[in-house]
Coordinates of C-alpha atoms and ligand atoms in Angstrom, one line a residue:
M103 CA 100.5 69.8 79.2
Q104 CA 103.4 70.2 81.7
T105 CA 103.6 73.8 83.0
K106 CA 107.2 74.8 83.8
L107 CA 107.7 77.3 86.7
L108 CA 110.6 79.7 85.9
T109 CA 111.7 81.9 88.9
I110 CA 113.3 85.3 88.5
T111 CA 115.2 86.6 91.5
N112 CA 117.3 89.3 89.9
T113 CA 116.9 90.3 86.2
A114 CA 120.6 90.9 85.8
N115 CA 121.5 87.4 86.9
D116 CA 118.7 85.5 85.3
E117 CA 119.7 85.5 81.7
D118 CA 118.9 81.8 81.4
V119 CA 115.4 82.1 82.7
L120 CA 114.7 85.2 80.5
N121 CA 116.1 83.5 77.4
E122 CA 114.1 80.3 78.0
A123 CA 110.8 82.3 78.3
A124 CA 111.7 84.4 75.2
D125 CA 112.6 81.2 73.2
L126 CA 109.3 79.6 74.2
L127 CA 107.4 82.7 73.1
R128 CA 109.2 83.0 69.8
E129 CA 108.4 79.3 69.1
G130 CA 104.7 80.0 69.5
H131 CA 104.2 78.8 73.1
L132 CA 102.2 80.4 75.9
V133 CA 104.1 81.9 78.9
A134 CA 102.6 83.8 81.9
I135 CA 104.8 86.8 82.7
P136 CA 104.8 89.4 85.4
T137 CA 104.0 93.1 84.5
E138 CA 103.7 96.1 86.8
T139 CA 99.9 95.9 86.6
V140 CA 98.9 92.2 86.7
Y141 CA 100.4 89.0 85.3
G142 CA 99.9 88.6 81.5
L143 CA 99.4 85.4 79.5
A144 CA 101.8 86.1 76.7
A145 CA 102.1 84.7 73.1
N146 CA 103.5 85.9 69.8
A147 CA 100.9 88.6 68.8
L148 CA 101.7 88.2 65.1
D149 CA 101.1 84.4 65.1
P150 CA 97.4 83.6 64.7
K151 CA 97.8 80.1 66.1
A152 CA 99.6 81.4 69.2
S153 CA 96.9 84.1 69.8
S154 CA 94.1 81.5 69.4
A155 CA 95.9 79.3 72.0
I156 CA 95.5 82.2 74.5
Y157 CA 91.7 82.2 74.2
A158 CA 91.6 78.4 74.6
A159 CA 93.8 78.4 77.7
K160 CA 91.8 81.2 79.4
G161 CA 88.4 80.0 78.2
R162 CA 88.0 83.6 76.8
P163 CA 85.4 84.5 74.2
S164 CA 87.1 84.9 70.9
D165 CA 85.6 88.4 70.2
N166 CA 87.4 89.9 73.2
P167 CA 90.6 91.4 71.7
L168 CA 94.1 91.1 73.3
I169 CA 96.5 93.9 74.2
V170 CA 99.8 93.8 72.2
H171 CA 102.9 94.5 74.3
V172 CA 106.0 96.1 72.9
S173 CA 109.4 97.0 74.5
D174 CA 110.2 100.0 72.2
I175 CA 108.2 102.7 70.4
S176 CA 109.9 101.7 67.1
E177 CA 107.9 98.4 67.2
I178 CA 104.6 100.4 66.8
P179 CA 104.5 101.8 63.2
P180 CA 104.3 98.3 61.6
L181 CA 101.3 97.4 63.8
V182 CA 99.1 100.4 63.0
K183 CA 97.7 102.3 60.0
H184 CA 99.3 105.4 61.1
V185 CA 100.7 106.7 64.4
P186 CA 98.7 109.6 65.7
D187 CA 100.6 112.6 67.0
A188 CA 98.9 112.1 70.4
L189 CA 100.5 108.7 70.7
Y190 CA 104.0 110.2 70.9
K191 CA 102.9 112.7 73.6
L192 CA 101.2 110.0 75.6
A193 CA 104.2 107.7 75.2
E194 CA 106.6 110.4 76.4
A195 CA 104.5 111.0 79.5
F196 CA 103.4 107.5 80.5
W197 CA 105.5 104.8 78.8
P198 CA 106.8 102.5 79.8
G199 CA 103.9 102.1 82.2
P200 CA 100.3 101.1 82.9
M201 CA 98.6 102.6 79.9
T202 CA 97.2 100.9 76.8
V203 CA 96.3 102.9 73.6
I204 CA 93.9 101.8 70.9
M205 CA 94.7 102.7 67.3
E206 CA 93.6 101.6 63.8
K207 CA 95.5 98.3 63.1
S208 CA 97.6 97.3 60.1
D209 CA 97.3 94.0 58.3
A210 CA 100.3 92.7 60.3
V211 CA 98.0 92.2 63.3
P212 CA 95.9 89.1 62.8
D213 CA 92.2 89.0 63.5
E214 CA 92.9 86.4 66.2
T215 CA 94.8 89.1 68.1
S216 CA 92.4 92.0 67.5
G217 CA 89.2 89.9 68.1
G218 CA 88.1 90.7 64.6
L219 CA 88.2 94.4 65.2
D220 CA 90.0 96.9 62.8
T221 CA 91.8 98.4 65.8
V222 CA 94.6 97.2 68.0
A223 CA 95.4 98.0 71.7
I224 CA 99.1 98.5 72.4
R225 CA 101.0 98.9 75.7
M226 CA 104.7 99.2 76.7
P227 CA 105.0 97.7 80.3
S228 CA 107.6 99.1 82.7
H229 CA 108.2 95.8 84.6
P230 CA 111.9 94.9 84.0
V231 CA 111.1 91.2 83.5
A232 CA 108.3 92.0 81.0
Y233 CA 110.6 94.4 79.2
E234 CA 113.4 91.9 79.0
I235 CA 111.2 89.0 77.8
I236 CA 109.6 91.1 75.1
R237 CA 112.9 92.4 73.9
R238 CA 114.5 89.0 73.8
A239 CA 111.5 87.4 72.1
G240 CA 111.9 89.9 69.3
V241 CA 108.2 89.9 68.6
P242 CA 105.3 91.9 70.0
L243 CA 103.5 89.9 72.7
A244 CA 99.7 89.6 72.9
A245 CA 98.9 89.3 76.6
P246 CA 95.6 89.4 78.4
S247 CA 95.5 89.0 82.2
A248 CA 96.8 85.5 83.1
N249 CA 93.6 84.3 84.9
L250 CA 90.8 82.0 83.8
S251 CA 88.2 84.1 82.0
G252 CA 85.8 85.6 84.6
S253 CA 88.0 85.2 87.7
P254 CA 90.0 88.0 89.3
S255 CA 93.2 89.0 87.5
P256 CA 96.4 87.5 88.9
T257 CA 98.7 89.7 90.9
C258 CA 101.3 87.1 91.9
A259 CA 102.6 83.9 90.3
Q260 CA 100.6 81.7 92.7
H261 CA 97.3 83.1 91.2
C262 CA 98.6 82.0 87.7
I263 CA 99.6 78.6 89.1
D264 CA 96.1 78.2 90.6
D265 CA 94.3 79.1 87.3
L266 CA 96.6 77.9 84.5
T267 CA 98.6 74.9 85.6
G268 CA 98.4 72.3 82.8
R269 CA 97.0 74.9 80.4
V270 CA 100.2 76.9 79.5
D271 CA 103.8 76.0 78.8
A272 CA 105.5 78.1 81.5
I273 CA 104.8 80.6 84.3
V274 CA 107.5 83.2 85.1
D275 CA 107.5 84.1 88.8
G276 CA 108.7 87.7 89.2
G277 CA 107.1 88.5 92.5
A278 CA 104.0 90.5 93.4
C279 CA 102.7 93.2 91.0
E280 CA 103.3 96.8 92.0
V281 CA 100.0 98.3 90.7
G282 CA 97.6 95.4 91.2
V283 CA 94.9 96.5 88.7
E284 CA 95.1 96.3 84.9
S285 CA 96.3 99.2 82.7
T286 CA 94.3 102.2 81.8
V287 CA 92.8 101.6 78.3
L288 CA 92.1 104.6 76.1
T289 CA 91.1 104.9 72.5
L290 CA 92.5 107.4 70.0
C291 CA 90.0 106.2 67.4
T292 CA 87.1 108.4 68.6
T293 CA 86.7 112.2 68.8
P294 CA 87.2 113.1 71.6
P295 CA 89.5 110.3 72.8
A296 CA 88.0 108.2 75.6
I297 CA 89.0 106.1 78.5
L298 CA 87.5 102.6 78.2
R299 CA 89.0 101.1 81.4
P300 CA 90.4 103.3 84.3
G301 CA 93.8 102.3 85.7
A302 CA 96.9 103.8 87.4
V303 CA 97.3 106.4 84.7
T304 CA 94.3 108.4 85.8
L305 CA 91.8 110.7 84.1
E306 CA 93.5 113.7 85.8
M307 CA 96.9 112.7 84.5
L308 CA 95.6 112.0 80.9
K309 CA 93.8 115.4 80.8
E310 CA 97.2 117.1 81.0
I311 CA 98.1 115.6 77.6
L312 CA 94.6 115.2 76.1
P313 CA 92.4 118.0 77.6
D314 CA 89.2 116.8 75.9
I315 CA 89.5 113.1 76.9
T316 CA 86.2 111.6 78.2
V317 CA 85.3 108.5 80.2
D318 CA 83.1 106.1 78.3
P319 CA 79.7 105.5 80.0
G320 CA 80.4 101.8 80.1
V321 CA 83.1 102.4 82.8
F322 CA 80.6 103.1 85.6
H323 CA 77.3 102.0 84.2
H324 CA 75.8 98.7 83.3
L325 CA 75.3 98.6 79.6
S326 CA 72.4 96.5 78.3
D327 CA 73.5 93.6 76.1
D328 CA 71.9 95.0 72.9
R329 CA 73.8 98.4 73.2
K330 CA 77.0 98.4 71.2
V331 CA 79.9 98.3 73.5
V332 CA 83.1 100.1 72.5
S333 CA 85.4 97.6 74.3
P334 CA 84.2 94.0 74.2
G335 CA 85.7 93.4 77.6
M336 CA 83.1 95.7 79.1
K337 CA 80.2 93.4 78.5
Y338 CA 81.5 90.3 80.2
K339 CA 81.1 89.6 83.9
H340 CA 84.5 90.1 85.4
Y341 CA 86.7 89.7 88.4
S342 CA 83.9 87.7 90.0
P343 CA 84.3 85.5 93.1
K344 CA 81.6 82.9 93.3
A345 CA 80.1 84.7 96.3
R346 CA 77.4 87.4 95.9
V347 CA 79.3 90.7 96.2
V348 CA 77.4 93.8 97.4
L349 CA 79.1 97.2 97.4
V350 CA 78.3 99.5 100.3
R351 CA 79.2 103.2 100.0
G352 CA 79.3 105.3 103.1
E353 CA 81.4 106.7 105.9
Q354 CA 82.7 104.4 108.6
A355 CA 80.0 105.0 111.3
K356 CA 77.3 104.3 108.8
F357 CA 79.0 101.2 107.5
K358 CA 79.5 99.9 111.0
K359 CA 75.8 100.4 111.8
F360 CA 74.8 98.8 108.4
I361 CA 76.8 95.5 109.0
S362 CA 75.6 95.3 112.6
E363 CA 72.0 95.2 111.3
Q364 CA 72.3 92.6 108.5
P365 CA 70.8 89.2 109.3
G366 CA 72.4 85.8 108.6
K367 CA 76.0 84.9 107.8
F368 CA 78.1 87.1 105.6
G369 CA 81.7 88.3 105.1
V370 CA 83.1 91.8 105.0
L371 CA 85.7 93.3 102.6
C372 CA 87.0 96.4 104.3
F373 CA 89.9 98.7 105.1
T374 CA 92.6 98.4 107.8
E375 CA 90.7 101.2 109.7
D376 CA 87.6 99.0 109.9
E377 CA 89.3 96.0 111.6
P378 CA 88.7 97.0 115.2
Y379 CA 84.9 96.8 115.0
V380 CA 84.1 94.1 112.4
T381 CA 82.8 91.0 114.2
Q382 CA 82.1 89.0 111.0
P383 CA 84.8 87.1 109.0
Y384 CA 86.6 89.9 107.1
I385 CA 89.3 90.5 104.5
V386 CA 91.2 93.8 104.4
Y387 CA 92.0 95.3 101.0
G388 CA 94.1 98.3 101.8
K389 CA 93.8 101.6 103.7
Q390 CA 90.8 103.9 103.6
E391 CA 92.5 107.0 102.3
D392 CA 95.0 105.2 100.1
A393 CA 93.4 104.0 96.9
A394 CA 96.8 102.8 95.6
S395 CA 97.0 100.3 98.4
Q396 CA 93.4 99.2 97.7
A397 CA 94.3 98.6 94.0
K398 CA 97.3 96.6 95.0
H399 CA 95.4 94.2 97.3
L400 CA 91.9 94.1 95.6
F401 CA 92.3 91.0 93.4
D402 CA 94.0 89.0 96.0
A403 CA 91.2 89.9 98.4
L404 CA 88.6 88.8 95.9
R405 CA 90.3 85.5 95.4
E406 CA 90.4 85.1 99.2
V407 CA 86.6 85.5 99.4
D408 CA 86.2 82.2 97.6
K409 CA 89.0 80.5 99.6
E410 CA 87.1 81.4 102.7
Q411 CA 83.9 80.1 101.1
M412 CA 82.0 83.2 101.8
K413 CA 78.6 83.2 100.2
L414 CA 77.7 86.8 100.6
V415 CA 80.2 89.6 101.1
Y416 CA 79.6 93.3 101.8
V417 CA 82.4 95.6 100.5
R418 CA 83.1 99.0 101.9
V419 CA 83.9 101.4 99.1
A420 CA 85.3 104.8 99.6
D421 CA 87.0 107.3 97.3
D422 CA 86.5 107.0 93.6
R423 CA 88.9 109.7 92.4
G424 CA 92.4 109.1 90.9
I425 CA 93.3 105.4 91.0
G426 CA 90.2 105.0 93.1
Q427 CA 88.2 105.1 89.8
A428 CA 90.0 101.9 88.8
V429 CA 89.2 100.2 92.1
Y430 CA 85.6 101.2 91.9
N431 CA 85.3 100.1 88.2
R432 CA 86.6 96.6 89.1
L433 CA 84.4 96.3 92.2
L434 CA 81.3 97.3 90.2
R435 CA 82.0 94.4 87.9
A436 CA 82.7 91.9 90.7
A437 CA 79.4 93.0 92.2
G438 CA 77.4 92.8 89.0
F439 CA 76.7 96.5 89.7
E440 CA 74.9 95.8 93.0
E441 CA 75.5 98.8 95.2
I442 CA 73.9 100.3 98.4
K443 CA 74.5 103.9 99.1
L444 CA 74.2 104.8 102.8
Ligands
TXA527 O1 97.5 95.7 82.5 C1 97.0 95.1 81.6 O2 96.5 95.8 80.6 C2 97.1 93.6 81.5 C3 98.6 93.3 81.4 C4 98.9 91.8 81.2 O3 99.2 94.0 80.4 N1 96.4 93.1 80.4 C5 95.0 93.0 80.4 O4 94.5 92.5 79.3 O5 94.3 93.5 81.3 P1 93.0 92.0 79.2 O6 92.9 91.2 77.9 O7 92.6 91.2 80.4 O8 92.1 93.3 79.1 C6 92.2 94.0 77.9 C7 91.0 94.9 77.8 C8 89.7 94.1 77.5 O9 88.7 94.6 78.2 C9 89.5 94.3 76.0 O10 88.2 94.2 75.6 C10 90.1 95.7 75.7 O11 91.2 95.8 76.7 N2 90.6 95.8 74.4 C11 91.7 95.2 73.8 N3 91.8 95.6 72.5 C12 90.8 96.4 72.3 C13 90.4 97.1 71.1 N4 91.0 97.0 69.9 N5 89.3 97.9 71.2 C14 88.6 98.0 72.3 N6 88.9 97.4 73.5 C15 90.0 96.6 73.5
MG528 MG1 91.5 90.4 81.9

């Protein structure tokens, strides 16, 4: 398959590119599109064939459901059994934006999109290009992250080109993603509601609207394979470079001592503040006190680990409050839960 690269420079002037992407999607084709979180591999969510093609292009297990993206709240009622009151409050506070809400699905959502579950995950992205493409396509768009299954999520068009050239019809280049980690996923199908994947809409922010919301244990703990997972995505190894990734939690002086004592060759994933003393090959993924900057650079840094052919990498982890929870959750999965506390 030939993969066409469509470049957006200014949404107002790129009518042709936006319409071309929307036409492809309406006709059942696959198009990688930018969102504020990560790039998504989009297809018509109501077309079972188009949804199935997403799984094939990504090499994704077919029981891992897709997020359905809409451009307006009026597109939601046909997709769900009923719209919970909480949805309107959440939408008012955080949409368009990096939040995905799970509700009971209607028959309009095919099993291919919901991964065979009786629920559906819905999100309204804030990226102007995503918004314009969904609106012009005129159908809700299923879109998982536009990476090959198992590899780090794509935060710029080049990551999509590296993973999906020859596997999708088009890639829309809309620049680098602002947030850098995937949306917060929460379910309204449990009592109390629960966060299944942390993101830029944080626990603290959600508590303002849903005071009793909890964090599912699978977010920070390794769930044994026989335990029933609430979100199928939790059970798969994720975001993994080929290197062995080991998290190291501790203040700077302890981290400095730790890496100076490790034998053999290894790489380091660290913060800007660590640069002056690291003597090993290193990759910076943001600033120590700025979890948002870590979120923005994390996936690119994980991809860099493989490009540099590092075999073992020690990652300095710091704060896990706010969006730091999302960074820590992705790092735990990249590390297969291997963590040293200093
Ligand atoms: O920011 C994002 O959410 C990006 C952009 C493209 O919108 N999309 C994304 O999709 O990260 P994906 O497929 O890579 O991750 C979706 C996660 C998976 O872990 C999946 O298992 C979970 O959401 N999920 C989707 N539908 C679900 C459902 N009905 N019940 C439970 N978990 C669900
Ligand atoms: Mg993904």
